[in-house]
Short mmCIF file of C-alpha atoms in Angstrom, two decimals:
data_model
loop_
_atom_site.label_atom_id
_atom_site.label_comp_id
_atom_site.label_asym_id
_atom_site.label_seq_id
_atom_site.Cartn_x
_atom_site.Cartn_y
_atom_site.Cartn_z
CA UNK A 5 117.18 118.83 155.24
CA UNK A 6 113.43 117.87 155.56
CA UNK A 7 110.36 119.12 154.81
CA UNK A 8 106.72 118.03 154.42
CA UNK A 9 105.29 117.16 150.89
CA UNK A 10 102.03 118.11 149.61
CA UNK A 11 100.69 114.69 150.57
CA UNK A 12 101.32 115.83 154.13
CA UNK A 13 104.00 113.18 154.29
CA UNK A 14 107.71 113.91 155.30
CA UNK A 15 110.56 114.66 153.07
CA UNK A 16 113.64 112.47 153.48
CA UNK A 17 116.85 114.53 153.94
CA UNK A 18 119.16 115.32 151.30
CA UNK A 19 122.81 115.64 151.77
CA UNK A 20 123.43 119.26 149.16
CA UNK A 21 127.35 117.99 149.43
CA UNK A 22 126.56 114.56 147.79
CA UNK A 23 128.94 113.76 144.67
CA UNK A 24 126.27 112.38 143.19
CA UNK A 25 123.71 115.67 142.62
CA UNK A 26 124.31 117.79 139.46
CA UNK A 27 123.92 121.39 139.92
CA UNK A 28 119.82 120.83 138.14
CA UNK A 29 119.30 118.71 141.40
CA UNK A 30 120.57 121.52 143.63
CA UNK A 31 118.77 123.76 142.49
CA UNK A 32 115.48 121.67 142.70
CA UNK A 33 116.27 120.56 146.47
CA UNK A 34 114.34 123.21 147.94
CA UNK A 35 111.44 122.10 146.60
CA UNK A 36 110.07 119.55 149.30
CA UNK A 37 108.10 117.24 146.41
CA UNK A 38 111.28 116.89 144.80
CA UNK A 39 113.30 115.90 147.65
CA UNK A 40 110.74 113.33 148.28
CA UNK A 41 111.57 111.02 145.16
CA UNK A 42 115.17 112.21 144.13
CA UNK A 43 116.55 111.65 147.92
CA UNK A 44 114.63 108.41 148.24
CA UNK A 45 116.62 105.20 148.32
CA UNK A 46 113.07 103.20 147.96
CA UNK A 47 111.24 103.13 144.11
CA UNK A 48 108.02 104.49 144.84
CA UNK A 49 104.63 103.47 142.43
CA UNK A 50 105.45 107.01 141.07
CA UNK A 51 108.77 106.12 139.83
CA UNK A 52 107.21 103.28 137.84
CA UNK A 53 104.19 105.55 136.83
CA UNK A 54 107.04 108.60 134.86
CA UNK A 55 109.25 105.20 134.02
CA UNK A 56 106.21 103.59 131.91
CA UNK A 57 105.17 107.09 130.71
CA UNK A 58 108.52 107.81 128.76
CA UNK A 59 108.59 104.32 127.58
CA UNK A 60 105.05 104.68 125.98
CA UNK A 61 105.75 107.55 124.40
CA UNK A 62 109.01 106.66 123.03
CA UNK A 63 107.41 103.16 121.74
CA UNK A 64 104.60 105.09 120.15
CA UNK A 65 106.83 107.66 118.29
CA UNK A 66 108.74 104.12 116.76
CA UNK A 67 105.73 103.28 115.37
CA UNK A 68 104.42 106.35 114.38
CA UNK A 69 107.73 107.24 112.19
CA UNK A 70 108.60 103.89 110.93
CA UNK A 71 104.80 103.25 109.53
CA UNK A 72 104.74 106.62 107.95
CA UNK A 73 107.86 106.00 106.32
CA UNK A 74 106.94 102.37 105.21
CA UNK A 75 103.50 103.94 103.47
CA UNK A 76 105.41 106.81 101.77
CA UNK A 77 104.86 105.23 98.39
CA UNK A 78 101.27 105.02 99.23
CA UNK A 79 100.85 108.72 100.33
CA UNK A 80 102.77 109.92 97.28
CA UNK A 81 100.50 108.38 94.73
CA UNK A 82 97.04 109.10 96.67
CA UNK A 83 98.25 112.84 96.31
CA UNK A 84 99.90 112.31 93.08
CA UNK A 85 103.15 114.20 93.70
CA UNK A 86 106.49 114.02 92.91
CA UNK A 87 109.09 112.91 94.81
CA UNK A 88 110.54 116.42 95.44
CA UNK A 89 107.21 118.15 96.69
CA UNK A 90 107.04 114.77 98.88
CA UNK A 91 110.56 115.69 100.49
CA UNK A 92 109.96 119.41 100.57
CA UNK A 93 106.44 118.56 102.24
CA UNK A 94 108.11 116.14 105.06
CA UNK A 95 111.44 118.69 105.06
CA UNK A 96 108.82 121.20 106.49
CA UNK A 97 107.21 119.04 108.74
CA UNK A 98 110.61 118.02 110.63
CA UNK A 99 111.82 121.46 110.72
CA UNK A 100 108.78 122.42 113.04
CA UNK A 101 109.22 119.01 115.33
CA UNK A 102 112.96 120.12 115.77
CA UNK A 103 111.24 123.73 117.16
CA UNK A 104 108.92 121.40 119.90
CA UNK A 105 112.82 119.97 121.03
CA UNK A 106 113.66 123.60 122.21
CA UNK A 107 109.86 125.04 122.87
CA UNK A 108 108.44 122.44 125.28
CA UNK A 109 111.24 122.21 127.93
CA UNK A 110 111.03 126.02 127.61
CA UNK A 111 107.41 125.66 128.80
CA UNK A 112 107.71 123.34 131.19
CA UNK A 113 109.86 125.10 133.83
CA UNK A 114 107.14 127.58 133.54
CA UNK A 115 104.18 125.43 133.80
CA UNK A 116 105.32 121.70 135.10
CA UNK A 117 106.50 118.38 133.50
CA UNK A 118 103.34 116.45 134.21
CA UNK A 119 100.70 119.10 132.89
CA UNK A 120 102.82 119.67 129.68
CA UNK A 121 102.87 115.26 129.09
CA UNK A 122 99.84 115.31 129.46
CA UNK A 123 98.91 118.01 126.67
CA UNK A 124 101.67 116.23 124.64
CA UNK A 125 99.53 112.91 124.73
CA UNK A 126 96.57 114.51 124.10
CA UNK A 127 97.84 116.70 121.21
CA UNK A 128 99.44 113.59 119.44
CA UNK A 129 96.28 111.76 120.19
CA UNK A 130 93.75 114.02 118.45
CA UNK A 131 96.62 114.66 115.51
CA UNK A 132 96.65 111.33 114.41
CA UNK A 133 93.17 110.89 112.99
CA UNK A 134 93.99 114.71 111.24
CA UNK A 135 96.90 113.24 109.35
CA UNK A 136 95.26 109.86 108.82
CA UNK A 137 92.10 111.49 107.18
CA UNK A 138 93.93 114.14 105.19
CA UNK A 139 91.87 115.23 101.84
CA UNK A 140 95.32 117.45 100.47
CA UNK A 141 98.87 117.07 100.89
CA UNK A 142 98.70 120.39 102.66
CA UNK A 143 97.11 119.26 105.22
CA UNK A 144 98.90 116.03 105.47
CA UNK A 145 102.07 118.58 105.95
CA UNK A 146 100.36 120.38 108.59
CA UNK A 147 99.26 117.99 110.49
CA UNK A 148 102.47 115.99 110.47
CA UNK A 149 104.18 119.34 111.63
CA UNK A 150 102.00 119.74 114.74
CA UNK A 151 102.59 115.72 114.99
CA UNK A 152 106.38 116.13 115.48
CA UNK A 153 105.89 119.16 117.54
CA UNK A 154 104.04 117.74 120.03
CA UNK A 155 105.84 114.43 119.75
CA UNK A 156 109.27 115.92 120.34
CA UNK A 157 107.99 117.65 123.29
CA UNK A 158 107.36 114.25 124.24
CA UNK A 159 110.48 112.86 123.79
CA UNK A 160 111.78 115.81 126.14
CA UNK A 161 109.95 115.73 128.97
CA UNK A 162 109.43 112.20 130.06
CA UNK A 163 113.35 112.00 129.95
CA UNK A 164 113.58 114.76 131.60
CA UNK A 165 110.74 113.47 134.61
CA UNK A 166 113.03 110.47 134.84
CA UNK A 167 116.18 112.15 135.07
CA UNK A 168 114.93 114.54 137.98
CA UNK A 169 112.89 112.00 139.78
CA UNK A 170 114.66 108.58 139.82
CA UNK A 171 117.79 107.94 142.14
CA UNK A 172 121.02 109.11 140.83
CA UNK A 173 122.60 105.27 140.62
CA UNK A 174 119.15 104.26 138.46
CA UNK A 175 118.46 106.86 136.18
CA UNK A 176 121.08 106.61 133.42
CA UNK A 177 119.90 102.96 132.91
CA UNK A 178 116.06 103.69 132.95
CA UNK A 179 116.67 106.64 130.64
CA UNK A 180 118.08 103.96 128.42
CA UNK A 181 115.91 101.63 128.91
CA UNK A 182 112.43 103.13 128.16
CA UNK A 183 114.62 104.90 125.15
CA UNK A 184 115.09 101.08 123.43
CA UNK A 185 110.89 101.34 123.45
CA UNK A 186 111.74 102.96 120.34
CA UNK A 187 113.03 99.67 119.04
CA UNK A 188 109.83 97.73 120.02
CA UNK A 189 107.18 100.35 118.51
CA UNK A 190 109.31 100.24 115.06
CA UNK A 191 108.91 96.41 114.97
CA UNK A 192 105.39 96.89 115.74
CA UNK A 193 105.01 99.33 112.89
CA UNK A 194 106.23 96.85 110.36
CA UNK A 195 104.18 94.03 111.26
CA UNK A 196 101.27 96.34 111.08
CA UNK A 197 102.08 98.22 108.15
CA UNK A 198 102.81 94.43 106.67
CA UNK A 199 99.36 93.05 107.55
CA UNK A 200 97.14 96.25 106.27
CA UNK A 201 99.40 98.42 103.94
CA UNK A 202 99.29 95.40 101.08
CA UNK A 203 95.50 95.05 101.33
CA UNK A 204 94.93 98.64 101.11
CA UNK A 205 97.60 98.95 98.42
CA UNK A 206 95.71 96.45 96.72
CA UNK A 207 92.28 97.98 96.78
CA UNK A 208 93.18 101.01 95.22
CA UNK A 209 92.24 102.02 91.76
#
């Protein structure tokens, strides 16, 4: 089976019978695109490109949780709560990233991977300023809620780019692999939240 791609270019064939394509992959064959990375034996530049993508945004959500966590003391006295109202606040906020788990994947069989990670960037982007900059806890909550919801949606989709674009015998270990980001944007988070949490900490009234 070939086709041409919409870079004019040809698609290379795809044996349907292979042992190695899940029932996803079938289904995705007739798309000529598709064909054109998942039956390639050769990494392309765009392989690298949705490889480096997931890994990003798995370091940055490392970061992101383990410095919020490590400066929950901080955020609890600057809004002068209790512990409870802390939980309850954060409780809410993780309910509605668990929603962007199920929502965005939803979405992006309608609209595309690519267009969707790229709204999930931007969204996370602009959000973190919002929950940075917070004057109430309620809108620390709220933004922290759209945080996790576009975040999660994150999560989703790059895996799911890699899984339908890289070769069968590499994907399982690039999955896990840009995964163990995690890892390296939650040490990042505590040398960073080591160097200016105490200062800040330390300049408060």
């Amino acid at each position: 089976m070939s086709s041409i791609t919409a870079d004019g270019h040809a698609a290379p064939a795809v044996d349907d019978a292979s042992d190695d394509i899940g029932p996803l992959e079938q289904k995705h064959l007739q798309y000529a695109n598709y064909r054109a990375v998942a039956g390639s034996t050769e990494l392309t530049k765009t392989h690298w490109h949705i490889a480096t993508a997931n890994a990003l945004g798995w370091g940055f959500d490392g970061m992101d949780g383990v410095i919020f966590a490590l400066i929950s003391p901080m955020v609890i006295k600057d809004f002068a709560l209790t512990l409870p109202e802390y939980r309850s606040g954060m409780q809410i906020a993780l309910f509605v990233g668990i929603a962007g788990l199920y929502f965005w994947p939803w979405l992006a069989d309608r609209y595309g991977r690519r267009t969707l990670l790229a709204v999930n960037i931007a969204l996370f982007s602009l959000l973190m300023p919002v929950a940075a900059l917070s004057p109430t806890f309620a809108v620390f909550v709220i933004a922290r809620s759209l945080l996790f919801f576009a975040l999660n949606g994150e999560w989703s989709l790059g895996s799911m780019l890699v899984a339908e674009t890289w070769p069968a015998r590499l994907r399982g270990r690039v999955i896990s692999i840009t995964r163990s980001a995690w890892c390296l944007g939650a040490t990042l988070a505590g040398a960073i939240t080591g160097l200016v949490a105490p200062s800040t900490a330390g300049g408060s009234p």
